[in-house]
Coordinates of C-alpha atoms and ligand atoms in Angstrom, one line a residue:
M9 CA 26.7 202.9 174.3
K10 CA 23.3 203.1 175.5
P11 CA 22.1 206.8 176.3
V12 CA 22.4 207.8 179.8
Y13 CA 19.8 210.3 181.1
N14 CA 21.0 212.4 184.3
F15 CA 17.9 213.5 186.5
C16 CA 20.3 214.9 189.1
A17 CA 18.7 218.3 190.7
G18 CA 22.1 219.8 190.1
P19 CA 24.7 219.9 189.0
A20 CA 22.4 218.9 186.2
M21 CA 22.7 217.5 182.5
L22 CA 24.1 220.2 180.2
P23 CA 23.2 220.1 176.7
V24 CA 25.3 217.6 174.7
A25 CA 26.3 220.1 172.1
V26 CA 27.8 222.4 174.1
M27 CA 29.9 219.7 176.1
K28 CA 30.9 218.4 172.6
K29 CA 32.0 222.1 171.4
A30 CA 33.7 222.6 174.8
Q31 CA 35.6 219.4 174.6
Q32 CA 36.5 220.3 170.9
E33 CA 38.0 223.8 171.7
F34 CA 39.2 222.6 175.4
V35 CA 42.9 222.6 174.7
N36 CA 43.1 225.0 171.8
W37 CA 40.4 227.7 172.0
Q38 CA 39.8 229.4 168.8
N39 CA 43.3 228.6 167.3
H40 CA 45.1 230.2 170.3
G41 CA 46.9 227.6 171.1
M42 CA 45.5 227.7 174.6
S43 CA 42.7 227.0 176.7
I44 CA 40.0 229.5 177.5
M45 CA 40.3 228.6 181.3
E46 CA 44.2 230.2 180.7
F47 CA 43.4 233.5 179.6
S48 CA 43.2 236.5 182.0
H49 CA 39.9 237.7 182.5
R50 CA 41.2 241.0 181.5
D51 CA 42.2 239.8 178.0
K52 CA 40.1 241.2 175.4
H53 CA 39.3 237.9 174.0
F54 CA 37.8 236.6 177.4
V55 CA 36.2 240.0 177.7
D56 CA 34.5 239.3 174.5
V57 CA 33.1 236.0 175.6
A58 CA 31.9 237.6 178.8
K59 CA 30.0 240.3 176.9
T60 CA 28.6 237.8 174.6
A61 CA 27.2 235.9 177.2
E62 CA 25.6 238.8 178.6
K63 CA 24.4 239.8 175.5
N64 CA 22.6 236.7 174.9
L65 CA 20.9 236.4 178.3
R66 CA 19.7 239.7 178.0
L67 CA 18.3 238.5 174.4
L68 CA 16.7 235.3 175.7
M69 CA 15.2 236.8 178.9
N70 CA 14.3 240.4 177.2
I71 CA 16.1 242.1 180.0
P72 CA 15.4 245.8 180.2
D73 CA 18.4 248.3 179.8
N74 CA 17.5 249.7 183.5
Y75 CA 18.7 246.2 184.9
K76 CA 22.3 245.1 185.2
V77 CA 23.4 241.8 185.0
L78 CA 26.3 240.3 187.2
F79 CA 28.0 237.2 187.1
C80 CA 28.8 236.5 190.7
H81 CA 30.5 233.9 192.8
G82 CA 29.0 231.6 195.7
G83 CA 26.1 230.1 193.8
G84 CA 22.5 230.3 195.0
R85 CA 23.4 230.2 199.0
G86 CA 25.7 233.3 198.3
Q87 CA 22.9 235.2 197.4
F88 CA 21.0 234.0 200.3
S89 CA 23.5 236.6 202.1
A90 CA 24.1 239.1 199.1
V91 CA 20.3 239.8 198.8
P92 CA 19.7 241.2 202.4
L93 CA 23.5 242.5 202.5
N94 CA 22.4 244.7 199.6
L95 CA 18.7 245.6 200.1
I96 CA 17.9 245.1 203.6
G97 CA 19.5 248.3 204.8
L98 CA 16.4 250.2 202.8
T99 CA 14.1 249.8 205.8
G100 CA 15.7 247.3 208.1
K101 CA 13.0 244.7 207.3
A102 CA 12.0 242.1 204.5
D103 CA 9.3 240.0 203.8
Y104 CA 9.9 236.4 203.0
L105 CA 7.2 233.6 201.7
I106 CA 7.9 230.2 202.4
T107 CA 7.1 227.8 199.5
G108 CA 9.8 225.0 200.6
S109 CA 12.9 224.1 202.0
W110 CA 15.2 226.6 199.9
S111 CA 13.0 229.7 201.0
D112 CA 13.5 228.6 204.7
S113 CA 17.4 228.5 204.3
A114 CA 17.1 231.7 202.6
I115 CA 15.5 233.1 205.8
S116 CA 18.2 231.8 207.9
E117 CA 20.8 234.0 206.1
A118 CA 18.7 237.1 205.9
Q119 CA 18.0 236.8 209.8
K120 CA 21.6 237.9 210.5
Y121 CA 21.3 241.2 208.6
G122 CA 17.8 242.7 209.5
E123 CA 14.4 241.8 210.7
V124 CA 12.7 239.0 208.6
N125 CA 8.8 238.6 208.5
V126 CA 7.6 235.8 207.1
V127 CA 4.3 236.4 205.4
A128 CA 3.1 232.5 205.2
R129 CA 4.0 229.2 204.9
S130 CA 3.3 226.3 202.3
Y131 CA 0.4 224.0 203.7
K132 CA -0.4 220.4 203.4
K133 CA -3.9 219.5 202.9
N134 CA -5.4 215.9 202.2
G135 CA -1.6 214.8 201.8
L136 CA -1.0 217.3 199.1
T137 CA 1.3 220.4 199.5
G138 CA 0.5 223.6 198.1
I139 CA 1.5 227.4 198.6
A140 CA -0.5 229.6 200.7
P141 CA -3.2 231.6 198.8
R142 CA -2.4 235.4 198.4
D143 CA -5.1 236.6 200.5
S144 CA -3.4 234.9 203.6
W145 CA -0.4 236.7 203.5
N146 CA 0.5 238.8 206.5
L147 CA 2.7 241.4 204.5
S148 CA 4.2 244.2 206.1
D149 CA 3.9 248.1 204.8
D150 CA 7.9 248.6 205.5
A151 CA 9.6 246.0 203.9
S152 CA 13.0 246.8 202.0
Y153 CA 11.6 243.9 199.5
F154 CA 9.5 240.7 199.0
H155 CA 11.6 237.5 198.7
Y156 CA 10.4 234.1 197.4
C157 CA 11.5 231.0 195.7
P158 CA 9.2 230.4 192.5
N159 CA 10.5 226.7 191.9
E160 CA 11.3 224.7 195.3
T161 CA 13.9 222.2 194.1
V162 CA 13.7 219.8 196.9
D163 CA 9.9 219.5 197.0
G164 CA 9.1 219.8 193.3
I165 CA 7.0 222.8 193.9
E166 CA 6.4 226.1 191.5
M167 CA 4.5 229.0 191.7
P168 CA 2.9 229.5 187.9
N169 CA 2.9 233.4 188.6
E170 CA 4.7 236.4 190.3
P171 CA 2.9 237.4 193.5
Q172 CA 1.5 240.9 193.4
V173 CA 3.1 243.0 196.1
S174 CA 4.1 246.7 196.6
V175 CA 7.6 246.4 197.3
P176 CA 10.3 245.1 195.2
L177 CA 9.8 241.7 194.2
V178 CA 13.1 239.3 194.8
A179 CA 12.9 235.8 193.0
D180 CA 15.5 232.7 193.8
L181 CA 15.1 231.5 190.4
S182 CA 17.9 229.0 190.6
S183 CA 16.0 225.9 189.4
N184 CA 13.7 227.4 186.8
I185 CA 15.6 230.6 185.2
L186 CA 15.2 230.2 181.3
S187 CA 12.7 227.2 181.7
K188 CA 9.9 229.6 181.0
V189 CA 9.2 233.2 179.5
I190 CA 9.0 235.9 182.5
D191 CA 8.6 239.5 182.4
V192 CA 11.6 240.7 183.9
S193 CA 10.1 244.2 184.5
K194 CA 7.9 242.6 187.3
Y195 CA 11.0 241.9 189.4
G196 CA 13.0 244.0 191.3
L197 CA 16.1 241.4 191.4
I198 CA 16.3 237.8 190.1
Y199 CA 19.3 235.3 191.0
A200 CA 20.0 232.1 190.1
G201 CA 22.6 229.3 190.7
A202 CA 23.9 228.2 187.6
Q203 CA 24.1 224.6 187.8
K204 CA 20.8 223.6 186.6
N205 CA 19.8 225.6 183.6
I206 CA 22.7 227.8 183.0
G207 CA 26.0 225.7 183.3
P208 CA 28.7 224.8 185.7
S209 CA 28.1 225.1 189.4
G210 CA 30.0 228.1 191.1
L211 CA 28.6 230.9 189.2
S212 CA 25.3 232.7 190.2
I213 CA 23.5 235.1 187.8
V214 CA 21.9 238.4 189.3
I215 CA 19.7 240.5 187.5
V216 CA 19.1 243.7 189.5
R217 CA 17.1 247.2 188.9
D218 CA 19.3 249.9 188.9
D219 CA 17.6 251.5 191.7
L220 CA 18.2 248.7 194.0
I221 CA 21.9 248.9 193.4
G222 CA 24.2 251.2 196.0
H223 CA 22.4 250.4 199.3
A224 CA 24.6 247.7 200.5
L225 CA 25.1 247.6 204.3
D226 CA 28.7 248.7 205.4
V227 CA 29.8 245.2 206.4
T228 CA 29.0 243.6 203.0
P229 CA 32.0 242.0 201.4
S230 CA 33.4 243.9 198.4
I231 CA 32.7 240.8 196.2
F232 CA 28.9 240.6 197.1
D233 CA 28.4 244.3 196.9
Y234 CA 26.1 244.7 193.7
Q235 CA 27.7 248.4 193.2
K236 CA 31.2 247.4 193.2
M237 CA 30.4 244.0 191.2
S238 CA 28.7 246.2 188.7
D239 CA 31.1 249.2 188.6
H240 CA 33.8 246.5 187.6
D241 CA 31.5 244.6 185.2
S242 CA 31.5 241.4 187.5
M243 CA 35.3 241.4 187.4
Y244 CA 35.8 243.4 190.6
N245 CA 38.1 240.2 191.5
T246 CA 39.0 237.1 189.2
P247 CA 35.5 235.6 188.1
P248 CA 34.9 231.8 187.6
T249 CA 35.7 232.4 184.0
F250 CA 35.2 228.6 182.9
A251 CA 31.8 228.8 184.4
W252 CA 31.1 232.2 182.6
Y253 CA 32.3 230.9 179.1
L254 CA 30.2 227.6 179.4
A255 CA 27.1 229.6 180.3
G256 CA 27.7 231.6 177.3
E257 CA 27.8 228.4 175.2
V258 CA 24.7 227.5 176.8
F259 CA 22.9 230.8 176.2
K260 CA 24.0 230.2 172.4
W261 CA 22.5 226.6 172.4
L262 CA 19.3 227.9 173.9
L263 CA 19.0 230.6 171.1
D264 CA 19.6 227.8 168.3
Q265 CA 16.4 226.1 170.1
G266 CA 14.4 229.0 169.1
G267 CA 14.8 230.7 172.7
V268 CA 12.9 230.7 175.8
A269 CA 9.8 230.3 174.6
A270 CA 10.4 227.2 172.4
I271 CA 12.1 225.6 175.3
E272 CA 9.0 226.5 177.5
A273 CA 6.8 224.1 175.1
K274 CA 9.3 221.5 175.2
N275 CA 9.2 221.6 179.1
K276 CA 5.6 221.6 178.8
I277 CA 5.5 218.3 177.0
K278 CA 8.0 216.7 179.3
S279 CA 6.4 217.4 182.4
D280 CA 2.8 216.6 181.0
L281 CA 4.1 213.4 179.8
L282 CA 5.5 212.5 183.5
Y283 CA 2.7 213.8 185.5
N284 CA -0.1 212.4 183.3
F285 CA 1.8 208.7 183.6
I286 CA 1.9 209.1 187.4
D287 CA -1.6 210.2 187.7
N288 CA -2.9 207.5 185.6
S289 CA -0.8 204.9 187.6
D290 CA -1.7 203.1 191.0
Y291 CA 1.7 202.3 191.8
Y292 CA 3.3 206.1 191.8
A293 CA 1.8 209.2 193.3
N294 CA 3.0 212.9 193.3
K295 CA 1.9 214.9 196.4
V296 CA 1.8 218.5 195.4
E297 CA -1.5 220.4 194.6
P298 CA -1.6 220.0 190.6
Q299 CA -1.7 223.9 190.2
Y300 CA 1.9 224.1 192.0
R301 CA 3.6 221.1 190.4
S302 CA 7.0 221.9 189.3
R303 CA 7.8 221.7 185.5
M304 CA 11.3 221.3 186.6
N305 CA 11.6 218.7 189.4
V306 CA 8.8 216.2 189.4
T307 CA 8.5 214.5 192.8
F308 CA 6.7 211.1 193.2
Q309 CA 6.4 208.1 195.8
L310 CA 6.3 204.5 194.8
Q311 CA 3.1 202.9 196.4
D312 CA 5.8 200.4 198.3
E313 CA 9.0 202.5 200.1
V314 CA 10.6 199.0 200.5
A315 CA 11.0 199.1 196.7
N316 CA 12.8 202.4 196.7
S317 CA 16.4 201.2 196.5
D318 CA 15.6 198.2 194.0
F319 CA 13.8 201.2 191.7
L320 CA 17.0 203.0 191.9
A321 CA 19.4 200.1 191.1
Q322 CA 17.3 199.3 188.2
A323 CA 16.8 202.5 187.0
E324 CA 20.6 203.2 187.2
A325 CA 21.1 199.8 185.2
Q326 CA 19.0 201.2 182.6
G327 CA 20.9 204.7 182.2
L328 CA 18.4 206.3 184.4
M329 CA 20.6 208.3 187.0
A330 CA 20.1 210.3 189.9
L331 CA 16.5 209.7 190.8
K332 CA 16.4 209.5 194.4
G333 CA 14.5 212.1 196.2
H334 CA 15.9 214.9 198.5
R335 CA 16.1 213.1 201.9
S336 CA 13.7 215.5 203.6
V337 CA 11.0 214.6 201.1
G338 CA 11.9 210.9 200.4
G339 CA 10.8 208.9 197.4
M340 CA 11.9 209.9 194.0
R341 CA 12.8 213.1 192.2
A342 CA 13.1 213.3 188.2
S343 CA 14.7 217.0 187.4
I344 CA 14.0 217.5 184.1
Y345 CA 15.7 220.9 183.1
N346 CA 16.1 222.3 179.6
A347 CA 18.9 219.9 178.7
M348 CA 17.0 216.8 179.3
P349 CA 15.5 215.5 176.2
V350 CA 12.0 214.2 175.6
E351 CA 13.7 211.0 175.1
G352 CA 14.8 211.1 178.6
V353 CA 11.4 211.3 180.0
Q354 CA 10.1 208.8 177.7
S355 CA 12.7 206.2 178.7
L356 CA 11.9 207.2 182.4
I357 CA 8.1 206.5 182.1
D358 CA 8.8 203.4 179.9
F359 CA 11.2 202.0 182.9
M360 CA 8.7 203.1 185.6
A361 CA 5.7 201.3 183.7
K362 CA 7.7 198.0 183.6
F363 CA 8.8 198.4 187.3
A364 CA 5.5 198.9 188.4
A365 CA 4.6 195.9 186.6
R366 CA 7.7 193.8 187.8
A367 CA 8.6 193.3 184.3
V368 CA 11.9 195.1 184.2
Ligands
PMP421 N1 17.9 228.0 195.7 C1 17.6 226.8 195.1 C2 16.2 226.9 194.6 C3 18.4 225.7 194.9 O1 17.8 224.5 194.4 C4 19.6 225.3 195.3 C5 20.4 224.4 195.0 N2 19.8 223.2 194.6 C6 20.3 227.2 196.0 C7 19.4 227.7 196.3 C8 21.4 226.5 196.4 O2 22.7 226.8 195.5 P1 24.0 226.6 195.6 O3 24.1 225.0 196.0 O4 24.6 226.7 194.4 O5 24.4 227.4 196.7

């Protein structure tokens, strides 16, 4: 069978080696005669799986000891609520930077629980989108935290460095966690929905500094309360055990790849290949300021919008799946997360070249 490359923004491609291992032990996990999905989350075998996953994530991201790692329910959007529920009570107010559409959605939730100050919005200049420069931000001096989304999945925008702010930095890393080395100690809290670089959907990971736990508003649902989740090792109620197990397998795979620095180098090669091809083509265009181009979600437009549906149909016939851009942006989007091999990006480029020359 011809290889199929899935460019979906999420749920996204998983490493083939991980899926094969999961398939092989699906019915009979480690000779127990039952599936890992059938174990109680309190069983010592599952607890061991859970602890190993956390240990390996700590290793991969070099997470300091004064941070808790929580395995939560509710995906990325769940954390749009959990973050303000747990943190906004510190002062009643929070700063939010808008880098794209997911930042906007995070604000809609936070506004239910406190005062949100929008520090700046992304801009469009000469047809290119960019992130408002730091000196234009309207920061408040009494914010409980500063929230931003370093990689905007829909818009294909990525902020290369952490912003310098004087309050705890909270980041939605749903679409670029584990794609590059970051210094966790610069953040108060990091969260990420799992379905891009971690594993199956439904799970979200929260990495939170100890001093930011224990400030939840009274109305906070218990399963969203970081204190309760932490006190119960993320098993206050039944966690999504299969997603947790598979995330653990992805972490082992990442360690086998040489860790985050090694995958970052590969991600740079993949995204450079694709952006260079787009920049050298008269037929395709990317509309993001070059310094803010995402290494995970590469958006591009065809010269002629009418050709979009042909492009998608022919790409699919070549095994290049899910390239349609988000409806709010239009055009195409190639999500090239950690599990996408360089060969997948090369196949896409070969196809794009042929399509532009009408030679598919
Ligand atoms: N934040 C970002 C950056 C995302 O890309 C997404 C989903 N694509 C979300 C939040 C929402 O995640 P979920 O669908 O898991 O709630």
